[in-house]
PDB file of C-alpha atoms in Angstrom:
ATOM      1  CA  MET T   1      12.382  29.414 -19.123  1.00 54.00           C
ATOM      2  CA  LEU T   2       9.075  30.809 -19.361  1.00 60.00           C
ATOM      3  CA  HIS T   3       8.073  27.841 -21.456  1.00 58.00           C
ATOM      4  CA  THR T   4       8.902  25.870 -18.125  1.00 57.00           C
ATOM      5  CA  LEU T   5       6.660  28.599 -16.311  1.00 63.00           C
ATOM      6  CA  SER T   6       4.097  28.255 -17.817  1.00 67.00           C
ATOM      7  CA  ILE T   7       3.518  24.675 -17.443  1.00 64.00           C
ATOM      8  CA  MET T   8       4.465  24.975 -13.689  1.00 66.00           C
ATOM      9  CA  ALA T   9       1.882  27.951 -13.617  1.00 75.00           C
ATOM     10  CA  PRO T  10      -1.351  26.043 -13.466  1.00 79.00           C
ATOM     11  CA  ILE T  11      -0.431  23.370 -11.424  1.00 73.00           C
ATOM     12  CA  LEU T  12       0.871  25.738  -9.153  1.00 76.00           C
ATOM     13  CA  LEU T  13      -2.290  27.903  -9.146  1.00 85.00           C
ATOM     14  CA  LEU T  14      -4.443  24.522  -8.845  1.00 85.00           C
ATOM     15  CA  MET T  15      -2.418  23.378  -5.620  1.00 80.00           C
ATOM     16  CA  GLY T  16      -2.506  26.781  -4.671  1.00 87.00           C
ATOM     17  CA  LEU T  17      -6.311  26.775  -4.536  1.00 93.00           C
ATOM     18  CA  GLY T  18      -6.610  24.245  -2.711  1.00 89.00           C
ATOM     19  CA  TYR T  19      -4.515  25.331  -0.064  1.00 89.00           C
ATOM     20  CA  THR T  20      -6.422  28.522   0.106  1.00 94.00           C
ATOM     21  CA  ALA T  21      -9.243  27.035   0.588  1.00 94.00           C
ATOM     22  CA  ALA T  22      -8.250  24.709   2.951  1.00 92.00           C
ATOM     23  CA  HIS T  23      -6.660  27.350   5.253  1.00 92.00           C
ATOM     24  CA  VAL T  24      -9.791  30.003   5.059  1.00 94.00           C
ATOM     25  CA  ARG T  25     -11.884  26.737   5.944  1.00 92.00           C
ATOM     26  CA  LEU T  26     -13.648  27.108   2.940  1.00 93.00           C
ATOM     27  CA  ILE T  27     -13.494  23.758   2.386  1.00 91.00           C
ATOM     28  CA  SER T  28     -13.036  20.570   5.713  1.00 91.00           C
ATOM     29  CA  ARG T  29     -10.667  18.323   5.264  1.00 84.00           C
ATOM     30  CA  GLU T  30     -13.566  15.923   5.157  1.00 88.00           C
ATOM     31  CA  GLN T  31     -14.478  17.594   2.277  1.00 90.00           C
ATOM     32  CA  LEU T  32     -10.991  17.091   0.327  1.00 85.00           C
ATOM     33  CA  GLN T  33     -11.123  13.618   1.919  1.00 82.00           C
ATOM     34  CA  GLY T  34     -14.133  13.382   0.136  1.00 88.00           C
ATOM     35  CA  ILE T  35     -12.425  15.353  -3.369  1.00 87.00           C
ATOM     36  CA  GLY T  36      -9.489  12.625  -3.338  1.00 81.00           C
ATOM     37  CA  GLN T  37     -11.964   9.264  -2.933  1.00 84.00           C
ATOM     38  CA  LEU T  38     -14.149  10.799  -5.741  1.00 88.00           C
ATOM     39  CA  VAL T  39     -10.696  10.982  -7.837  1.00 83.00           C
ATOM     40  CA  MET T  40      -9.680   7.258  -6.167  1.00 80.00           C
ATOM     41  CA  TYR T  41     -12.450   5.284  -7.065  1.00 87.00           C
ATOM     42  CA  PHE T  42     -13.595   7.558 -10.080  1.00 91.00           C
ATOM     43  CA  ALA T  43     -12.232   9.646 -12.253  1.00 88.00           C
ATOM     44  CA  LEU T  44      -8.848   8.043 -11.658  1.00 81.00           C
ATOM     45  CA  PRO T  45     -10.033   4.616 -12.777  1.00 88.00           C
ATOM     46  CA  ALA T  46     -11.987   5.968 -15.715  1.00 91.00           C
ATOM     47  CA  LEU T  47      -9.081   8.113 -17.048  1.00 86.00           C
ATOM     48  CA  ILE T  48      -6.939   4.377 -16.488  1.00 84.00           C
ATOM     49  CA  ILE T  49      -9.655   2.406 -18.280  1.00 89.00           C
ATOM     50  CA  ARG T  50      -9.986   5.388 -21.112  1.00 88.00           C
ATOM     51  CA  ALA T  51      -5.945   5.016 -21.728  1.00 81.00           C
ATOM     52  CA  LEU T  52      -5.862   1.327 -22.828  1.00 83.00           C
ATOM     53  CA  THR T  53      -9.254   0.553 -24.378  1.00 86.00           C
ATOM     54  CA  GLU T  54      -8.954   4.061 -26.697  1.00 81.00           C
ATOM     55  CA  ASN T  55      -5.983   2.373 -28.599  1.00 78.00           C
ATOM     56  CA  PRO T  56      -4.885  -1.190 -29.822  1.00 81.00           C
ATOM     57  CA  LEU T  57      -2.830  -2.741 -26.779  1.00 79.00           C
ATOM     58  CA  GLY T  58       0.161  -3.217 -28.580  1.00 80.00           C
ATOM     59  CA  GLU T  59       0.208   0.780 -29.098  1.00 78.00           C
ATOM     60  CA  THR T  60      -0.307   1.680 -26.018  1.00 82.00           C
ATOM     61  CA  ILE T  61       1.270  -1.318 -23.871  1.00 89.00           C
ATOM     62  CA  ASP T  62       4.921  -0.918 -24.961  1.00 94.00           C
ATOM     63  CA  PRO T  63       7.288  -4.289 -22.815  1.00 95.00           C
ATOM     64  CA  TYR T  64      10.403  -2.174 -23.445  1.00 96.00           C
ATOM     65  CA  TYR T  65       8.857   1.147 -21.406  1.00 97.00           C
ATOM     66  CA  LEU T  66       7.981  -1.438 -18.546  1.00 96.00           C
ATOM     67  CA  LEU T  67      11.164  -3.379 -18.091  1.00 97.00           C
ATOM     68  CA  ALA T  68      12.778   0.252 -18.011  1.00 97.00           C
ATOM     69  CA  TYR T  69      10.418   1.406 -15.577  1.00 98.00           C
ATOM     70  CA  GLY T  70      10.048  -1.046 -13.882  1.00 97.00           C
ATOM     71  CA  LEU T  71      13.570  -2.005 -13.617  1.00 98.00           C
ATOM     72  CA  ALA T  72      14.604   1.269 -12.168  1.00 98.00           C
ATOM     73  CA  SER T  73      11.976   1.410  -9.647  1.00 97.00           C
ATOM     74  CA  ILE T  74      12.472  -2.229  -8.249  1.00 97.00           C
ATOM     75  CA  VAL T  75      16.793  -2.021  -8.524  1.00 97.00           C
ATOM     76  CA  LEU T  76      16.647   1.238  -6.509  1.00 98.00           C
ATOM     77  CA  PHE T  77      13.902   0.146  -3.801  1.00 98.00           C
ATOM     78  CA  THR T  78      16.396  -3.558  -3.725  1.00 97.00           C
ATOM     79  CA  LEU T  79      19.127  -0.909  -3.027  1.00 97.00           C
ATOM     80  CA  VAL T  80      17.328   1.049  -0.441  1.00 97.00           C
ATOM     81  CA  LEU T  81      16.352  -1.732   1.464  1.00 96.00           C
ATOM     82  CA  TYR T  82      19.450  -3.214   1.685  1.00 96.00           C
ATOM     83  CA  TRP T  83      20.780   0.495   3.012  1.00 96.00           C
ATOM     84  CA  THR T  84      18.211   0.392   5.019  1.00 94.00           C
ATOM     85  CA  CYS T  85      18.385  -2.844   6.759  1.00 94.00           C
ATOM     86  CA  ARG T  86      21.736  -3.793   6.868  1.00 93.00           C
ATOM     87  CA  VAL T  87      23.882  -0.477   6.899  1.00 91.00           C
ATOM     88  CA  SER T  88      21.832   1.259   9.240  1.00 89.00           C
ATOM     89  CA  GLY T  89      20.374  -1.597  11.039  1.00 90.00           C
ATOM     90  CA  ARG T  90      16.577  -0.264  10.962  1.00 91.00           C
ATOM     91  CA  PRO T  91      13.545  -2.754  11.348  1.00 91.00           C
ATOM     92  CA  LEU T  92      12.923  -5.078   8.207  1.00 91.00           C
ATOM     93  CA  SER T  93       9.542  -3.248   8.016  1.00 91.00           C
ATOM     94  CA  THR T  94      11.322   0.292   8.188  1.00 94.00           C
ATOM     95  CA  GLY T  95      13.276  -1.098   5.174  1.00 95.00           C
ATOM     96  CA  ALA T  96      10.115  -0.888   3.566  1.00 94.00           C
ATOM     97  CA  MET T  97       8.081   2.151   4.132  1.00 94.00           C
ATOM     98  CA  TYR T  98      11.885   4.022   3.101  1.00 96.00           C
ATOM     99  CA  ALA T  99      11.874   1.885  -0.222  1.00 97.00           C
ATOM    100  CA  LEU T 100       8.389   2.302  -1.120  1.00 96.00           C
ATOM    101  CA  GLY T 101       8.803   5.773  -0.528  1.00 96.00           C
ATOM    102  CA  ILE T 102      11.643   6.374  -2.751  1.00 97.00           C
ATOM    103  CA  SER T 103      10.677   4.214  -5.828  1.00 97.00           C
ATOM    104  CA  ALA T 104       6.820   4.603  -5.939  1.00 94.00           C
ATOM    105  CA  SER T 105       5.551   7.554  -7.351  1.00 94.00           C
ATOM    106  CA  ASN T 106       2.299   9.146  -6.771  1.00 87.00           C
ATOM    107  CA  SER T 107       1.739   8.913 -10.595  1.00 87.00           C
ATOM    108  CA  ALA T 108      -2.115   9.826 -10.270  1.00 78.00           C
ATOM    109  CA  PHE T 109      -2.561  13.074  -8.483  1.00 75.00           C
ATOM    110  CA  SER T 110       0.503  15.089  -9.309  1.00 82.00           C
ATOM    111  CA  GLY T 111       2.434  12.606 -12.125  1.00 87.00           C
ATOM    112  CA  TYR T 112      -0.411  12.521 -14.649  1.00 88.00           C
ATOM    113  CA  PRO T 113      -1.529  15.946 -13.972  1.00 85.00           C
ATOM    114  CA  ILE T 114       1.931  17.373 -14.639  1.00 87.00           C
ATOM    115  CA  ALA T 115       2.636  15.169 -17.344  1.00 90.00           C
ATOM    116  CA  SER T 116      -0.769  15.835 -19.553  1.00 88.00           C
ATOM    117  CA  MET T 117       0.083  19.415 -19.278  1.00 84.00           C
ATOM    118  CA  VAL T 118       3.595  19.195 -20.523  1.00 88.00           C
ATOM    119  CA  LEU T 119       3.003  15.642 -23.091  1.00 90.00           C
ATOM    120  CA  GLY T 120      -0.409  15.535 -23.817  1.00 89.00           C
ATOM    121  CA  PRO T 121      -2.752  12.577 -24.308  1.00 87.00           C
ATOM    122  CA  SER T 122       0.684  10.867 -24.441  1.00 89.00           C
ATOM    123  CA  ALA T 123       0.814  11.257 -20.961  1.00 91.00           C
ATOM    124  CA  ALA T 124      -2.370   9.017 -19.892  1.00 89.00           C
ATOM    125  CA  THR T 125      -0.513   6.078 -21.724  1.00 91.00           C
ATOM    126  CA  PHE T 126       1.989   6.329 -19.598  1.00 94.00           C
ATOM    127  CA  LEU T 127       0.306   6.533 -16.342  1.00 91.00           C
ATOM    128  CA  ALA T 128      -1.159   3.051 -17.060  1.00 88.00           C
ATOM    129  CA  GLN T 129       2.072   1.684 -18.044  1.00 93.00           C
ATOM    130  CA  ASN T 130       2.944   3.415 -14.521  1.00 94.00           C
ATOM    131  CA  MET T 131      -0.117   2.240 -12.814  1.00 86.00           C
ATOM    132  CA  ILE T 132       1.331  -1.319 -13.365  1.00 88.00           C
ATOM    133  CA  ILE T 133       4.763  -1.477 -12.385  1.00 92.00           C
ATOM    134  CA  GLU T 134       3.384   0.435  -9.006  1.00 89.00           C
ATOM    135  CA  ASN T 135       0.249  -1.652  -8.264  1.00 82.00           C
ATOM    136  CA  LEU T 136       1.308  -4.969  -9.665  1.00 81.00           C
ATOM    137  CA  LEU T 137       5.393  -4.765  -8.535  1.00 89.00           C
ATOM    138  CA  ILE T 138       6.635  -2.189  -5.966  1.00 92.00           C
ATOM    139  CA  LEU T 139       3.152  -1.663  -3.757  1.00 85.00           C
ATOM    140  CA  PRO T 140       2.968  -5.036  -3.143  1.00 84.00           C
ATOM    141  CA  ALA T 141       6.413  -6.097  -2.961  1.00 88.00           C
ATOM    142  CA  ALA T 142       6.290  -2.878  -0.200  1.00 89.00           C
ATOM    143  CA  LEU T 143       3.454  -4.803   1.726  1.00 83.00           C
ATOM    144  CA  ILE T 144       4.642  -7.815   1.929  1.00 83.00           C
ATOM    145  CA  ILE T 145       7.933  -6.999   3.394  1.00 87.00           C
ATOM    146  CA  ALA T 146       6.764  -5.515   6.139  1.00 86.00           C
ATOM    147  CA  GLU T 147       4.424  -7.343   7.403  1.00 79.00           C
ATOM    148  CA  LEU T 148       6.918  -9.934   7.091  1.00 80.00           C
ATOM    149  CA  GLY T 149       8.939  -7.754   9.563  1.00 81.00           C
ATOM    150  CA  GLN T 150       5.954  -7.099  11.644  1.00 76.00           C
ATOM    151  CA  HIS T 151       5.065 -11.082  12.067  1.00 66.00           C
ATOM    152  CA  GLN T 152       8.490 -12.343  11.389  1.00 59.00           C
ATOM    153  CA  ARG T 153       7.785 -15.763  13.786  1.00 57.00           C
ATOM    154  CA  GLY T 154       3.847 -15.500  12.083  1.00 59.00           C
ATOM    155  CA  ASN T 155       2.398 -17.921   9.358  1.00 67.00           C
ATOM    156  CA  ARG T 156       4.005 -16.257   6.309  1.00 67.00           C
ATOM    157  CA  ILE T 157       1.356 -18.080   4.270  1.00 75.00           C
ATOM    158  CA  ALA T 158      -2.435 -15.424   6.151  1.00 74.00           C
ATOM    159  CA  THR T 159       0.267 -12.328   5.887  1.00 71.00           C
ATOM    160  CA  PHE T 160       0.039 -13.347   1.923  1.00 74.00           C
ATOM    161  CA  LEU T 161      -3.226 -13.529   2.070  1.00 78.00           C
ATOM    162  CA  THR T 162      -3.682 -10.660   4.158  1.00 74.00           C
ATOM    163  CA  VAL T 163      -2.063  -8.055   1.682  1.00 71.00           C
ATOM    164  CA  GLY T 164      -3.431  -9.996  -1.104  1.00 76.00           C
ATOM    165  CA  ARG T 165      -7.069  -9.077  -0.102  1.00 77.00           C
ATOM    166  CA  ARG T 166      -5.661  -5.781   0.357  1.00 70.00           C
ATOM    167  CA  LEU T 167      -4.918  -5.443  -2.815  1.00 70.00           C
ATOM    168  CA  ILE T 168      -7.688  -6.480  -4.671  1.00 78.00           C
ATOM    169  CA  ARG T 169      -9.879  -4.066  -3.360  1.00 77.00           C
ATOM    170  CA  ASN T 170      -7.275  -1.513  -4.485  1.00 75.00           C
ATOM    171  CA  PRO T 171      -9.183   0.307  -7.125  1.00 84.00           C
ATOM    172  CA  LEU T 172      -7.102   1.104  -9.975  1.00 76.00           C
ATOM    173  CA  LEU T 173      -5.881  -2.205  -9.856  1.00 79.00           C
ATOM    174  CA  LEU T 174      -9.192  -2.865 -10.833  1.00 86.00           C
ATOM    175  CA  ALA T 175      -9.645  -0.327 -13.131  1.00 87.00           C
ATOM    176  CA  LEU T 176      -6.177  -2.170 -14.920  1.00 83.00           C
ATOM    177  CA  CYS T 177      -8.281  -4.948 -15.334  1.00 87.00           C
ATOM    178  CA  ILE T 178     -10.933  -4.220 -16.942  1.00 91.00           C
ATOM    179  CA  GLY T 179      -9.307  -1.484 -18.920  1.00 88.00           C
ATOM    180  CA  VAL T 180      -6.818  -4.718 -20.445  1.00 86.00           C
ATOM    181  CA  ALA T 181      -9.941  -6.945 -20.561  1.00 90.00           C
ATOM    182  CA  LEU T 182     -11.553  -4.751 -22.497  1.00 91.00           C
ATOM    183  CA  ALA T 183      -8.846  -4.087 -24.746  1.00 86.00           C
ATOM    184  CA  ILE T 184      -7.928  -7.793 -25.278  1.00 88.00           C
ATOM    185  CA  LEU T 185     -11.229  -8.886 -25.807  1.00 88.00           C
ATOM    186  CA  GLU T 186     -11.913  -5.519 -28.139  1.00 85.00           C
ATOM    187  CA  ILE T 187     -14.926  -4.515 -26.555  1.00 87.00           C
ATOM    188  CA  GLN T 188     -16.885  -1.292 -27.119  1.00 86.00           C
ATOM    189  CA  LEU T 189     -18.341   0.549 -24.214  1.00 86.00           C
ATOM    190  CA  PRO T 190     -22.259   1.911 -25.325  1.00 90.00           C
ATOM    191  CA  GLY T 191     -21.761   5.389 -26.469  1.00 88.00           C
ATOM    192  CA  PRO T 192     -23.060   6.819 -23.072  1.00 92.00           C
ATOM    193  CA  LEU T 193     -20.293   4.649 -20.648  1.00 92.00           C
ATOM    194  CA  SER T 194     -17.862   5.906 -22.884  1.00 92.00           C
ATOM    195  CA  GLN T 195     -19.057   9.645 -22.973  1.00 94.00           C
ATOM    196  CA  VAL T 196     -19.456   8.820 -18.751  1.00 94.00           C
ATOM    197  CA  ILE T 197     -15.747   7.173 -18.844  1.00 93.00           C
ATOM    198  CA  ASP T 198     -14.999  11.036 -20.449  1.00 92.00           C
ATOM    199  CA  MET T 199     -16.104  13.115 -18.459  1.00 93.00           C
ATOM    200  CA  LEU T 200     -14.469  11.718 -15.175  1.00 92.00           C
ATOM    201  CA  ALA T 201     -11.333  10.940 -17.058  1.00 88.00           C
ATOM    202  CA  ASN T 202     -11.402  14.824 -18.192  1.00 88.00           C
ATOM    203  CA  ALA T 203     -11.850  15.680 -14.069  1.00 87.00           C
ATOM    204  CA  THR T 204      -8.749  13.866 -13.030  1.00 83.00           C
ATOM    205  CA  ALA T 205      -5.726  16.439 -13.284  1.00 78.00           C
ATOM    206  CA  PRO T 206      -7.934  19.504 -11.988  1.00 85.00           C
ATOM    207  CA  THR T 207      -9.406  18.006  -9.258  1.00 86.00           C
ATOM    208  CA  ALA T 208      -6.186  15.745  -8.005  1.00 79.00           C
ATOM    209  CA  LEU T 209      -3.954  18.771  -7.751  1.00 78.00           C
ATOM    210  CA  PHE T 210      -6.668  21.048  -6.089  1.00 86.00           C
ATOM    211  CA  ALA T 211      -7.143  17.959  -3.290  1.00 81.00           C
ATOM    212  CA  VAL T 212      -3.090  17.619  -2.943  1.00 77.00           C
ATOM    213  CA  GLY T 213      -2.789  21.307  -2.102  1.00 80.00           C
ATOM    214  CA  GLY T 214      -5.741  21.289   0.099  1.00 84.00           C
ATOM    215  CA  ALA T 215      -4.173  17.889   1.935  1.00 77.00           C
ATOM    216  CA  LEU T 216      -0.474  20.588   2.299  1.00 76.00           C
ATOM    217  CA  TYR T 217      -2.176  22.261   5.086  1.00 82.00           C
ATOM    218  CA  GLY T 218      -1.951  22.086   8.552  1.00 76.00           C
ATOM    219  CA  LEU T 219       0.832  19.096   7.828  1.00 69.00           C
ATOM    220  CA  GLN T 220       3.599  19.546  10.777  1.00 67.00           C
ATOM    221  CA  VAL T 221       7.172  18.633   9.670  1.00 63.00           C
ATOM    222  CA  ARG T 222       8.581  19.061  13.521  1.00 65.00           C
ATOM    223  CA  GLY T 223      11.291  17.105  14.055  1.00 62.00           C
ATOM    224  CA  LEU T 224      11.025  14.844  11.011  1.00 66.00           C
ATOM    225  CA  VAL T 225      13.207  16.955   8.947  1.00 74.00           C
ATOM    226  CA  SER T 226      16.387  14.380   8.935  1.00 75.00           C
ATOM    227  CA  SER T 227      14.658  11.488   8.737  1.00 78.00           C
ATOM    228  CA  ALA T 228      12.012  12.448   5.908  1.00 87.00           C
ATOM    229  CA  SER T 229      14.717  14.648   4.539  1.00 90.00           C
ATOM    230  CA  LEU T 230      16.456  11.175   3.610  1.00 91.00           C
ATOM    231  CA  ILE T 231      13.336   9.602   2.017  1.00 95.00           C
ATOM    232  CA  VAL T 232      12.627  13.154  -0.473  1.00 94.00           C
ATOM    233  CA  PHE T 233      15.727  13.220  -1.742  1.00 96.00           C
ATOM    234  CA  GLY T 234      15.975   9.151  -2.667  1.00 96.00           C
ATOM    235  CA  LYS T 235      12.785   9.937  -4.072  1.00 97.00           C
ATOM    236  CA  LEU T 236      12.982  13.870  -6.168  1.00 96.00           C
ATOM    237  CA  VAL T 237      16.733  12.455  -6.926  1.00 96.00           C
ATOM    238  CA  LEU T 238      17.593   9.323  -7.165  1.00 97.00           C
ATOM    239  CA  HIS T 239      14.360   7.761  -9.003  1.00 97.00           C
ATOM    240  CA  PRO T 240      14.657  10.586 -11.992  1.00 96.00           C
ATOM    241  CA  LEU T 241      18.309   9.289 -12.335  1.00 97.00           C
ATOM    242  CA  ALA T 242      17.777   5.634 -11.774  1.00 97.00           C
ATOM    243  CA  MET T 243      15.068   6.585 -14.489  1.00 97.00           C
ATOM    244  CA  LEU T 244      18.062   8.334 -16.918  1.00 96.00           C
ATOM    245  CA  ILE T 245      20.343   5.781 -16.278  1.00 97.00           C
ATOM    246  CA  THR T 246      18.129   2.617 -17.293  1.00 97.00           C
ATOM    247  CA  PHE T 247      15.649   3.826 -20.160  1.00 97.00           C
ATOM    248  CA  SER T 248      19.331   5.400 -21.471  1.00 95.00           C
ATOM    249  CA  LEU T 249      20.700   1.582 -21.470  1.00 96.00           C
ATOM    250  CA  ILE T 250      16.986   0.147 -22.681  1.00 97.00           C
ATOM    251  CA  MET T 251      15.185   2.482 -24.381  1.00 95.00           C
ATOM    252  CA  PRO T 252      18.311   4.743 -25.882  1.00 93.00           C
ATOM    253  CA  GLY T 253      16.049   6.523 -28.915  1.00 87.00           C
ATOM    254  CA  SER T 254      13.114   6.870 -27.462  1.00 92.00           C
ATOM    255  CA  PRO T 255      13.103  11.095 -26.254  1.00 93.00           C
ATOM    256  CA  ASP T 256       9.118  10.734 -25.456  1.00 93.00           C
ATOM    257  CA  ALA T 257       9.471   7.057 -23.325  1.00 95.00           C
ATOM    258  CA  LEU T 258      12.536   9.217 -20.940  1.00 95.00           C
ATOM    259  CA  ALA T 259      10.253  12.377 -21.131  1.00 95.00           C
ATOM    260  CA  GLY T 260       7.168  10.714 -19.429  1.00 95.00           C
ATOM    261  CA  ALA T 261       9.695   8.312 -16.944  1.00 96.00           C
ATOM    262  CA  LEU T 262      11.347  11.465 -16.171  1.00 96.00           C
ATOM    263  CA  LEU T 263       8.206  13.632 -15.469  1.00 94.00           C
ATOM    264  CA  PHE T 264       6.530  10.673 -13.599  1.00 95.00           C
ATOM    265  CA  ALA T 265       9.575   9.870 -11.467  1.00 96.00           C
ATOM    266  CA  SER T 266      10.319  13.712 -10.465  1.00 94.00           C
ATOM    267  CA  VAL T 267       7.127  13.688  -8.336  1.00 92.00           C
ATOM    268  CA  PRO T 268       6.661  12.765  -4.505  1.00 89.00           C
ATOM    269  CA  MET T 269       5.850  10.019  -3.573  1.00 90.00           C
ATOM    270  CA  ILE T 270       2.159   7.688  -3.581  1.00 85.00           C
ATOM    271  CA  SER T 271      -0.653   9.798  -1.731  1.00 73.00           C
ATOM    272  CA  ILE T 272      -1.136   7.353   0.259  1.00 72.00           C
ATOM    273  CA  PHE T 273       2.390   6.983   1.880  1.00 84.00           C
ATOM    274  CA  PRO T 274       1.728   8.619   5.360  1.00 75.00           C
ATOM    275  CA  LEU T 275      -1.232   6.185   5.795  1.00 67.00           C
ATOM    276  CA  ILE T 276       0.602   3.016   4.688  1.00 80.00           C
ATOM    277  CA  CYS T 277       3.374   3.766   7.556  1.00 84.00           C
ATOM    278  CA  GLN T 278       0.737   4.715  10.153  1.00 76.00           C
ATOM    279  CA  ARG T 279       0.704   1.014   9.984  1.00 77.00           C
ATOM    280  CA  TYR T 280       4.106   0.520  11.164  1.00 83.00           C
ATOM    281  CA  SER T 281       4.848   2.943  13.657  1.00 82.00           C
ATOM    282  CA  MET T 282       5.965   5.793  10.365  1.00 85.00           C
ATOM    283  CA  GLY T 283       2.751   7.416  10.093  1.00 74.00           C
ATOM    284  CA  ASN T 284       4.533  11.300  11.286  1.00 76.00           C
ATOM    285  CA  ILE T 285       7.889  10.108   9.271  1.00 85.00           C
ATOM    286  CA  GLY T 286       5.538   9.399   6.108  1.00 83.00           C
ATOM    287  CA  ALA T 287       3.694  13.317   6.429  1.00 75.00           C
ATOM    288  CA  GLY T 288       7.363  14.914   6.843  1.00 81.00           C
ATOM    289  CA  ALA T 289       7.780  13.634   3.428  1.00 86.00           C
ATOM    290  CA  LEU T 290       4.927  13.912   1.105  1.00 81.00           C
ATOM    291  CA  PHE T 291       5.051  17.719   2.936  1.00 79.00           C
ATOM    292  CA  ILE T 292       8.281  17.994   2.235  1.00 85.00           C
ATOM    293  CA  ALA T 293       8.649  16.176  -1.012  1.00 87.00           C
ATOM    294  CA  SER T 294       5.586  18.355  -2.085  1.00 82.00           C
ATOM    295  CA  LEU T 295       7.034  21.869  -1.425  1.00 81.00           C
ATOM    296  CA  ALA T 296      11.041  20.637  -2.806  1.00 87.00           C
ATOM    297  CA  SER T 297       8.818  18.631  -6.104  1.00 86.00           C
ATOM    298  CA  PHE T 298       8.051  22.497  -7.349  1.00 83.00           C
ATOM    299  CA  VAL T 299      11.463  23.175  -7.601  1.00 86.00           C
ATOM    300  CA  THR T 300      12.970  19.796  -8.421  1.00 88.00           C
ATOM    301  CA  ILE T 301      10.501  19.542 -11.666  1.00 89.00           C
ATOM    302  CA  THR T 302      11.308  22.695 -12.871  1.00 87.00           C
ATOM    303  CA  CYS T 303      14.427  22.216 -13.094  1.00 89.00           C
ATOM    304  CA  VAL T 304      13.623  19.095 -15.094  1.00 91.00           C
ATOM    305  CA  ILE T 305      11.556  20.099 -17.314  1.00 89.00           C
ATOM    306  CA  ALA T 306      13.701  23.130 -18.035  1.00 87.00           C
ATOM    307  CA  LEU T 307      16.825  20.344 -18.771  1.00 90.00           C
ATOM    308  CA  MET T 308      14.644  18.169 -20.528  1.00 90.00           C
ATOM    309  CA  SER T 309      13.458  21.389 -23.004  1.00 86.00           C
ATOM    310  CA  TYR T 310      17.020  21.907 -23.088  1.00 84.00           C
ATOM    311  CA  PHE T 311      18.215  18.549 -24.650  1.00 86.00           C
ATOM    312  CA  GLY T 312      15.393  18.515 -26.808  1.00 85.00           C
ATOM    313  CA  LEU T 313      12.956  16.473 -25.328  1.00 83.00           C
ATOM    314  CA  LEU T 314      10.194  18.585 -25.352  1.00 78.00           C
ATOM    315  CA  MET T 315       8.862  20.304 -28.290  1.00 60.00           C
ATOM    316  CA  PRO T 316       8.916  23.907 -27.691  1.00 56.00           C
TER     317      PRO T 316
END
């Protein structure tokens, strides 16, 4: 327990600093958005590029890890979508948002900072692979299905083109493409550029945690607990459970991979979840789910780390 608390303490303190800074008006909402933009458009892409290029691509990308992580996420996505639309009778766009919130982790702002403190440098490798699944599989699927739900009688080709244009402007997707291209071509970046990438990458974890903590201040969840709690339960409980099942079947002798997948799956949903939900008249539910998940994850992540330590997945 002391080992677990020693890991969680810096995380909670950094998020607490961000929350306190917002609470005492030391930093404004616009400034927090600027910090988030710094992480999203510069620090995190630099981290992804470094993770993909500092080692041979064959050592960074594990097809079995991608299969296990992707299978867990897409199966859970499909089950949630079916339950929401067929069993509960909600619209297709609503089902897509529920499925997105439950099956896509906030790998950048929450998963990596936590995993880096627990697993060390290998966290960046897991981050790069998880971002492939989230940005090339889960997010496009959710957007396409949601748009189809909004335009069931419209032009399907136009819908696909709209989603495609949004995805190609995603800085994380661009960083993935650049990193993979550099790794395949074995291109070494010039010294000054490599140093800049290292500096930006090293700033990712503390800056992201500070921004997440500040963003939590002022979120209102009144009247949303029932709907949001379903998404939170699925994200913090069902998503890690799905990872445990698939990694036990596909990579039974890889405790490091299982530990990485469990940590990333145990964090809240992607940070832009409320913004995406807003387009489909679910903005309040999305914000409430993110707020509740961020608070509840303090407990669930601590439990996951403690259980992994107990079962020998983490070194003391």
